[in-house]
CSV table of C-alpha atoms in Angstrom, one decimal:
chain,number,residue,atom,x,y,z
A,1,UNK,CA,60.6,-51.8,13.8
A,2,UNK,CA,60.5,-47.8,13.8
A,3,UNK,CA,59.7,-46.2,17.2
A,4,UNK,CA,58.0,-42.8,17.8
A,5,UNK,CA,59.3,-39.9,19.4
A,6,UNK,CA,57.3,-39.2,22.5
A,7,UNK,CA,56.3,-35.9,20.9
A,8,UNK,CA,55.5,-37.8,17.5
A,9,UNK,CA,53.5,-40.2,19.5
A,10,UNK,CA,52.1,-37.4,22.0
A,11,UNK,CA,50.8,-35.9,18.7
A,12,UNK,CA,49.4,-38.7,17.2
A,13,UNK,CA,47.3,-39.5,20.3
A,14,UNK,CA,45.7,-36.4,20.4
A,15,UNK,CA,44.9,-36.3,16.6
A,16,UNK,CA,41.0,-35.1,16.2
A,17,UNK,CA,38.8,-37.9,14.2
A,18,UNK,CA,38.7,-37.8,10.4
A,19,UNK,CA,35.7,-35.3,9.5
A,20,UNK,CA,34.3,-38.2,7.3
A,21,UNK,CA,33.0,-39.9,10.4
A,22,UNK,CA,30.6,-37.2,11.7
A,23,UNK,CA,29.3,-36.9,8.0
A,24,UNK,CA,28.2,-40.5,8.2
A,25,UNK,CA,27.2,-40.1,11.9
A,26,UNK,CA,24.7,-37.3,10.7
A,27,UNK,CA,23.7,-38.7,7.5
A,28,UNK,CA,22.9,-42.3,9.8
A,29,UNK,CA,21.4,-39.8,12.2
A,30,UNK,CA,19.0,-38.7,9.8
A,31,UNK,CA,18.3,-42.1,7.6
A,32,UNK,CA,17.2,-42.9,11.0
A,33,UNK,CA,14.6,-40.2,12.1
A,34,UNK,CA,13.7,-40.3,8.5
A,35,UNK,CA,9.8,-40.0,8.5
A,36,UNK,CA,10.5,-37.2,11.1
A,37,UNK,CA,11.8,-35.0,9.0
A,38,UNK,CA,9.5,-36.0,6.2
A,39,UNK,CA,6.7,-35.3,8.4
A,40,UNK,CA,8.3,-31.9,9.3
A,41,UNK,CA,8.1,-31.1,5.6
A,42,UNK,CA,4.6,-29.7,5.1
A,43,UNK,CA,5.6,-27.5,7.8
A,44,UNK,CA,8.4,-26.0,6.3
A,45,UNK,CA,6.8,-25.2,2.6
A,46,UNK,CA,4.2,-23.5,4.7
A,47,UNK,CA,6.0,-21.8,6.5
A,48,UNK,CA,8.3,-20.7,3.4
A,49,UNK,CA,5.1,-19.5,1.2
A,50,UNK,CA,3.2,-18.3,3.9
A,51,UNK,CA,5.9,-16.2,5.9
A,52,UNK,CA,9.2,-16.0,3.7
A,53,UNK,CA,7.7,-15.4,0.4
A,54,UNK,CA,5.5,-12.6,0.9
A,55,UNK,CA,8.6,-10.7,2.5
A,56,UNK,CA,9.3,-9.9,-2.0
A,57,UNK,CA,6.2,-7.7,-1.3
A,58,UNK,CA,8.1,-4.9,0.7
A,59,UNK,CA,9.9,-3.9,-2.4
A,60,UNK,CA,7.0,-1.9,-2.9
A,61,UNK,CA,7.6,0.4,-0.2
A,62,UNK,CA,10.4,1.7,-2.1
A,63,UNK,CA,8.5,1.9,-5.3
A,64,UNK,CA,5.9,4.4,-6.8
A,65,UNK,CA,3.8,0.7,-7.4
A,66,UNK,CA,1.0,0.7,-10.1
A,67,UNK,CA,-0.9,-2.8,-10.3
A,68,UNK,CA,-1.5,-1.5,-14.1
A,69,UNK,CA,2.2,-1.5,-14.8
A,70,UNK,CA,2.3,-5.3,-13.7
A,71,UNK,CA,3.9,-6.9,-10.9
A,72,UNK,CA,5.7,-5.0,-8.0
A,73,UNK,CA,9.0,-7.4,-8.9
A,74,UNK,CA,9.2,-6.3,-12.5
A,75,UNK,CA,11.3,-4.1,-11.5
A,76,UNK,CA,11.7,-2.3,-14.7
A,77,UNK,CA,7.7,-1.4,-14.9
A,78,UNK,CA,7.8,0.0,-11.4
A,79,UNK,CA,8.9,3.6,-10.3
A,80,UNK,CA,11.4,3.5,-7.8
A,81,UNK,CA,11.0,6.3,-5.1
A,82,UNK,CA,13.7,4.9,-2.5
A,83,UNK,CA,12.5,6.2,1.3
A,84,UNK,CA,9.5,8.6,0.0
A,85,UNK,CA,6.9,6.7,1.5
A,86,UNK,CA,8.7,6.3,4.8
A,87,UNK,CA,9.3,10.0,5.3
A,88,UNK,CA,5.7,10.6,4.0
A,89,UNK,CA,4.8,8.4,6.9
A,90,UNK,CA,6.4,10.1,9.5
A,91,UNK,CA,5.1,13.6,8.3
A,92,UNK,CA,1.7,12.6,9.3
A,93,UNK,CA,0.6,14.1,12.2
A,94,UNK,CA,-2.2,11.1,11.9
A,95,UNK,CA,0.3,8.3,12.2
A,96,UNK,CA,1.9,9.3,15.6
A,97,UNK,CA,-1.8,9.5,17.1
A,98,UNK,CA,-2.5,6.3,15.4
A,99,UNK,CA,0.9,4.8,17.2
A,100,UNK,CA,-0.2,6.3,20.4
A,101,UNK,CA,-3.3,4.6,20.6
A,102,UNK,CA,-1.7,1.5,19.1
A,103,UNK,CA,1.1,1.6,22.4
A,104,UNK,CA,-1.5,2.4,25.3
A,105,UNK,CA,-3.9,-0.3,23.8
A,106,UNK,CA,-1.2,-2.9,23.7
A,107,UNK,CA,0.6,-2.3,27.5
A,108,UNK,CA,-2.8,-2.1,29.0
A,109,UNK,CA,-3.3,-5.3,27.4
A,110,UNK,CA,0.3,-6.7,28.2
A,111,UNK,CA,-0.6,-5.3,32.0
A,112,UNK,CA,-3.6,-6.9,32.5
A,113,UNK,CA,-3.4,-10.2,30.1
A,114,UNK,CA,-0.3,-11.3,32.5
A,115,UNK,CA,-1.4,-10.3,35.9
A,116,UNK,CA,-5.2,-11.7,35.5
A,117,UNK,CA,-3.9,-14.7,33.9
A,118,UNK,CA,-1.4,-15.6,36.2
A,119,UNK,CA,-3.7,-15.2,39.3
A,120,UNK,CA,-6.6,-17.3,37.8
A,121,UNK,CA,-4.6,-19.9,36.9
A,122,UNK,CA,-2.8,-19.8,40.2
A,123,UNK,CA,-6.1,-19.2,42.4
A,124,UNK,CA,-8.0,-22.0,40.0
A,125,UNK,CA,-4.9,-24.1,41.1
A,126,UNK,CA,-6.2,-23.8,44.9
A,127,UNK,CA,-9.8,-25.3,44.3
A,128,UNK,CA,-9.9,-28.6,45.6
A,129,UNK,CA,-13.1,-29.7,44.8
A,130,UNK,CA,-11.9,-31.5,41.1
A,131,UNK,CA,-15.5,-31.0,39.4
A,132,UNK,CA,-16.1,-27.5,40.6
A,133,UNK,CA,-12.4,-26.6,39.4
A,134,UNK,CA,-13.5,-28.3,36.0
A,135,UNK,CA,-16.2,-26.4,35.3
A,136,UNK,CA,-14.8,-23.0,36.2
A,137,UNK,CA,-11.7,-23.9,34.1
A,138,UNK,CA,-14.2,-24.6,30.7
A,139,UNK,CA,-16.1,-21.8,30.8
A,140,UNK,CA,-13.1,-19.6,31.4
A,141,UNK,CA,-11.9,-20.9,28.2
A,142,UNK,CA,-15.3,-20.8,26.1
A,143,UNK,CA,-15.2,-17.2,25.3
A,144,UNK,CA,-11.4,-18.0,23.3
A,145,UNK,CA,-13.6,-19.7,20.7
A,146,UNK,CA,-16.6,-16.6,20.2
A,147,UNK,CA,-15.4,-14.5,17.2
A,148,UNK,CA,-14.9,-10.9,17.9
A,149,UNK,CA,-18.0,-10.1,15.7
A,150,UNK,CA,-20.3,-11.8,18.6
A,151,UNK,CA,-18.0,-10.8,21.5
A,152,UNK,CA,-18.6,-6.5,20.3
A,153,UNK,CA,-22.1,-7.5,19.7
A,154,UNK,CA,-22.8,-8.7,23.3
A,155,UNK,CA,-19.9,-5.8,24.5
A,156,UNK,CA,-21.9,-3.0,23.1
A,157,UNK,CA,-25.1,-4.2,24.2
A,158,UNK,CA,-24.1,-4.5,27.6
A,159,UNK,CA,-23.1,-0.7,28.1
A,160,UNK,CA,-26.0,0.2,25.5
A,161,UNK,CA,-28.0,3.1,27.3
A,162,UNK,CA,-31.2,1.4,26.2
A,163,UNK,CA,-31.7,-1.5,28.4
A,164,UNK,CA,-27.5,-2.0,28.7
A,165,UNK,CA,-26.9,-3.9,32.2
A,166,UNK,CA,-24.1,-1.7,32.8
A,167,UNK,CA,-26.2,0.7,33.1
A,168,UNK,CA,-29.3,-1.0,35.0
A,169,UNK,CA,-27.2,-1.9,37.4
A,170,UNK,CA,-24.9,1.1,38.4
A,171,UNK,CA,-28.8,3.3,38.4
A,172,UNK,CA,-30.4,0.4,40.1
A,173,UNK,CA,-27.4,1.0,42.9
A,174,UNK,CA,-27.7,4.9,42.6
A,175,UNK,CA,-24.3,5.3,41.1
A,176,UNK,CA,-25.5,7.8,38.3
A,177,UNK,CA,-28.9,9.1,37.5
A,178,UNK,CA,-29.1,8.6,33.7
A,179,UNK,CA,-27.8,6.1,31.4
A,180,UNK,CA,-23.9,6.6,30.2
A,181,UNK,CA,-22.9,6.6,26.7
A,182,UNK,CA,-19.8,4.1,27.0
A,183,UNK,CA,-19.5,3.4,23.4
A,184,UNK,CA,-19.4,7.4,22.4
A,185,UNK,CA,-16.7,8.4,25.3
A,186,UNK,CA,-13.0,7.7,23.5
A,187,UNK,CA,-11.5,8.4,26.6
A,188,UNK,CA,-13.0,4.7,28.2
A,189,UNK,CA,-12.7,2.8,24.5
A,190,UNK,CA,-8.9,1.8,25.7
A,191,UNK,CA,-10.6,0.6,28.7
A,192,UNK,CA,-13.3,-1.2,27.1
A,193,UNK,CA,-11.2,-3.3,24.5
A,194,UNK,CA,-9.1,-4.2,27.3
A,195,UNK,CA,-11.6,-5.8,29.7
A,196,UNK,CA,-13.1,-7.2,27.1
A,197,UNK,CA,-9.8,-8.9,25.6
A,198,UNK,CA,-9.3,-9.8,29.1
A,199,UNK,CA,-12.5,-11.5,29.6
A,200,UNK,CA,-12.6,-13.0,26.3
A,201,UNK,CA,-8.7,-14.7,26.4
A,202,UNK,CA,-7.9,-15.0,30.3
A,203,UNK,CA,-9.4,-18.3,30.7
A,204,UNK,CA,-7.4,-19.7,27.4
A,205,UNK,CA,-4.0,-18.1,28.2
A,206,UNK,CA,-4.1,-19.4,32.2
A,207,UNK,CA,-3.8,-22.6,30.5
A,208,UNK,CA,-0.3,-22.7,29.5
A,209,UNK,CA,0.1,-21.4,33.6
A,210,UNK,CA,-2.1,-24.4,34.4
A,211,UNK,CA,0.2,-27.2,32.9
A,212,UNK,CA,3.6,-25.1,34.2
A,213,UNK,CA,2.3,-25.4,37.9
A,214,UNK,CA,1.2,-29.0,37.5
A,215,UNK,CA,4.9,-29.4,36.5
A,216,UNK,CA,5.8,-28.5,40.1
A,217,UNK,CA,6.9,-31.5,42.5
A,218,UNK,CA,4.4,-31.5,45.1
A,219,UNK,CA,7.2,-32.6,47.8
A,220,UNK,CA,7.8,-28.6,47.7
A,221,UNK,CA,4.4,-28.1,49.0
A,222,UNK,CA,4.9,-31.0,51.3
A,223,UNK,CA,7.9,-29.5,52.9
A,224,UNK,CA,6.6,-25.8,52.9
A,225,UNK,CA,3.5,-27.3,54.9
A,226,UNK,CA,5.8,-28.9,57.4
A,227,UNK,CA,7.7,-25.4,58.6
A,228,UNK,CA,4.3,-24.0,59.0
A,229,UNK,CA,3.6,-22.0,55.2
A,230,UNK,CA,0.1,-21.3,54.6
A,231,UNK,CA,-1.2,-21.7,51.1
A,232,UNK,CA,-0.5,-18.0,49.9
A,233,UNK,CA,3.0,-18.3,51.5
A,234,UNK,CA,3.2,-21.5,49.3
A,235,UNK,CA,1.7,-19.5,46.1
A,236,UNK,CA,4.4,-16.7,46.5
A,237,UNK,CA,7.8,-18.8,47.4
A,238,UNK,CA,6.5,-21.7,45.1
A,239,UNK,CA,4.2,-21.5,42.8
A,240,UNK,CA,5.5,-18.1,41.0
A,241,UNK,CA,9.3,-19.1,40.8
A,242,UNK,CA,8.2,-22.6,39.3
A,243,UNK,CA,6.1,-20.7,36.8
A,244,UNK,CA,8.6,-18.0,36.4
A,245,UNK,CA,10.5,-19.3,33.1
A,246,UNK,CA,7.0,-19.7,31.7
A,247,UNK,CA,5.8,-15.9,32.3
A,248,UNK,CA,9.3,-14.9,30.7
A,249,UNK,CA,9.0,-16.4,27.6
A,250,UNK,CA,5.1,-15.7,27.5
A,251,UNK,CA,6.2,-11.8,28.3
A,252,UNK,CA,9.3,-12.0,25.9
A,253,UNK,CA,7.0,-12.8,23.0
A,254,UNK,CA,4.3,-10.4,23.9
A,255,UNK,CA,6.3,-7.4,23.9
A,256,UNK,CA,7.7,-8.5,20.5
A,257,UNK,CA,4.1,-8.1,19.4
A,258,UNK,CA,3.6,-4.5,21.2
A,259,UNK,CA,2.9,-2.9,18.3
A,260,UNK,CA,1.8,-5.1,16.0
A,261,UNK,CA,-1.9,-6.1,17.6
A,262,UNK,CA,-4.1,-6.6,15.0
A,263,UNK,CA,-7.8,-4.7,14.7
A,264,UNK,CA,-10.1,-7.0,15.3
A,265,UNK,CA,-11.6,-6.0,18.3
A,266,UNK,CA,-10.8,-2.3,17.4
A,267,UNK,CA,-12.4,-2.6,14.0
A,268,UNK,CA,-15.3,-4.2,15.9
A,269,UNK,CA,-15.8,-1.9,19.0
A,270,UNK,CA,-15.0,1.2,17.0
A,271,UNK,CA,-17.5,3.6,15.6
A,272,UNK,CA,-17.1,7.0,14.5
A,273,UNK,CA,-17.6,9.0,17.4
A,274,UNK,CA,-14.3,7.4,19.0
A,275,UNK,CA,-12.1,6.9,15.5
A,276,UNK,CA,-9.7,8.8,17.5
A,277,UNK,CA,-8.7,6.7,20.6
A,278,UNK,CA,-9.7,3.4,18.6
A,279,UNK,CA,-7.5,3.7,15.1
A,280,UNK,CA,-4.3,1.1,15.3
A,281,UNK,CA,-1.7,0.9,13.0
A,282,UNK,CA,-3.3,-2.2,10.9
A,283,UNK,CA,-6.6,0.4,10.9
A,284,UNK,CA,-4.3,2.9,9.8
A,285,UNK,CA,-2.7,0.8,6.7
A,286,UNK,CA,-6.0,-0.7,5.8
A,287,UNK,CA,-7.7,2.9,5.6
A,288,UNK,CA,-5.0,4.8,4.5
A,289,UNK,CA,-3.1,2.6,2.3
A,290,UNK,CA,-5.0,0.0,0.8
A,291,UNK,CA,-8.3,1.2,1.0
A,292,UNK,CA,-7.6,4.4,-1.9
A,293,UNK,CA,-5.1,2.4,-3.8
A,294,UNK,CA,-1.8,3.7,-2.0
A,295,UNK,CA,-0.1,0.2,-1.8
A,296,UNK,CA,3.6,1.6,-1.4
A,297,UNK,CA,2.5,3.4,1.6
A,298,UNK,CA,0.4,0.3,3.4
A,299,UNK,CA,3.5,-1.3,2.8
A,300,UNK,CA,5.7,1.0,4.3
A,301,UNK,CA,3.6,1.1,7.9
A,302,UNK,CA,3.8,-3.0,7.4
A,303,UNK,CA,7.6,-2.7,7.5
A,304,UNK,CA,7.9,-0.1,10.5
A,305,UNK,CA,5.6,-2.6,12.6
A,306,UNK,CA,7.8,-5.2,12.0
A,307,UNK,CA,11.0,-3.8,11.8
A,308,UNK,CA,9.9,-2.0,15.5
A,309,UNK,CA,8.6,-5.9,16.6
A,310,UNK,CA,11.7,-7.1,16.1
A,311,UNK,CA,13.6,-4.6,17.7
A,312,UNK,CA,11.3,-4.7,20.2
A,313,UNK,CA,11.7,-8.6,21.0
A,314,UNK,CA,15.7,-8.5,20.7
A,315,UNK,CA,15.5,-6.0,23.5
A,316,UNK,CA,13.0,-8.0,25.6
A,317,UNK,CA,15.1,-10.6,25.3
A,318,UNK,CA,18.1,-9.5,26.3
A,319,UNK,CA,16.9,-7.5,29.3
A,320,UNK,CA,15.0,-10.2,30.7
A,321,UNK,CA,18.4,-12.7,29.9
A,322,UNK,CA,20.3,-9.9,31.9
A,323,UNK,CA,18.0,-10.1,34.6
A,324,UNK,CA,16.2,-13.4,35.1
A,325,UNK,CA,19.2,-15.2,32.9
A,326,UNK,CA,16.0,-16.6,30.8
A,327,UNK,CA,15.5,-16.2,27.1
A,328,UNK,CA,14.0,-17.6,23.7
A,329,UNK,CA,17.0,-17.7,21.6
């Protein structure tokens, strides 16, 4: 009979499994979980045509496009300008006070749409009485589901100088001693769209708090009682750590959206009286780009918003890994 070396048999003890073997373990894996992945499906393809495909669209930034001349991926119809649009872009003096307004709007809101949140859902936490906090909790949350169209109509009525409440009350107190035009003062619009996001989504986004403190074990409580903690002791050395991976995700994602912010409730609030502290980027694109036909040059602010999101969220990310050693990816 033929014997081993103890190296040859050293060797052979130590030799890694065939590759063939984790093939079938992952094919067996995913026979298994088979109507998973066909559920996940749908998913995908939307995700693809809805996401992925559209990105064939930015080759227009980089062309002189003309829907006459066909589509912007016949390439051969088009007119290619390489980075014209994108130094057009930031020649215009209108763009970096578009980007300004743009930044203040969305840390005010990042400010206030983590602190309030946080607080309510924390302080809402607190109720004992389980009907009471019920009811707050839903009609918190109701306003999440008004559109934007409703929420500036009841907004601007509210600080209206013709029977506003705003402005009842503050001359009813003897505040001021005639009515104030909020909705013509661009200085306060910043202000405006942000209380009014804030009242509009704080009930909805302290939900996601909500269901991270009930994840808490209560025998922390239970022990913090014992050494003599009172409940806002118990809120600060409890509550907030065991919430805190939640608020740096939640904050990670948000400042990856910094800049891009949308215009609803800009679009809606705005009039022209304040076009100059209410204008976002998306306003900007709309009027400036599609609006009279320039479709190369919409497309080129849609690519500096996202390019700057991106950027934006890889940096978030990796600062708030640094520090709190959390991240999403």
């Amino acid at each position: 009979m033929e014997t081993l070396s103890p190296n040859a048999a050293a060797n052979e003890s130590v030799t890694p499994a065939p590759q063939k073997k984790r093939g079938r373990g992952a094919w067996k894996t995913i026979l298994q979980q088979k109507y998973l992945y066909l559920m996940s499906v749908p998913f995908i393809i939307w995700l693809f045509v809805f996401n992925y495909l559209p990105l064939m669209g930015w080759t227009m930034a980089f062309q002189n496009y003309k829907p006459a001349k066909g589509s912007y991926l016949e390439f051969s119809e088009q007119k290619w300008v390489g980075l014209e649009n994108f130094i057009k872009l930031f020649q215009d003096d209108r763009f970096y006070l578009v980007l300004r307004n743009t930044l203040a709007m969305s840390v005010m809101g990042i400010i206030a749409g983590f602190v309030i949140p946080i607080a309510f859902a924390i302080f809402l936490n607190e109720l004992k009485g389980k009907f009471f906090k019920r009811t707050v909790q839903t009609v918190s949350y109701l306003p999440h589901f008004v559109s934007w169209v409703v929420v500036a109509g009841i907004v601007t009525k509210m600080l209206s100088i013709e029977g506003g409440v705003v402005n009842d009350i503050l001359m009813g107190l003897g505040f001021i001693n005639e009515p104030i035009q909020f909705m013509a003062k661009g200085e306060w619009f910043w202000g405006i769209v942000t209380a009014s996001d804030v009242w509009k989504e704080t009930g909805w986004n302290a939900i996601i708090y909500l269901a991270a403190i009930a994840g808490i074990d209560k025998e922390l409580y239970e022990a913090a009682r014992v050494d003599g903690a009172g409940r806002f002791r118990q809120m600060w050395n409890i509550t907030l750590p065991g919430i805190r991976t939640t608020i740096s995700v939640l904050l990670i994602m948000s400042i990856g959206h910094l800049i891009g912010i949308g215009f609803e409730k800009q679009f809606q609030l705005s009039n022209s009286l304040v076009t100059d502290y209410s204008e976002v980027l998306d306003l900007y694109a709309l009027e400036y780009g599609i609006k009279i036909s320039r479709f190369s040059y919409g497309t080129a602010i849609s690519i500096f918003t996202s390019v700057v999101s991106i950027l934006l969220l890889l940096t978030a990310n990796g600062v708030m890994k640094k520090l709190t050693k959390e991240s999403i990816m």
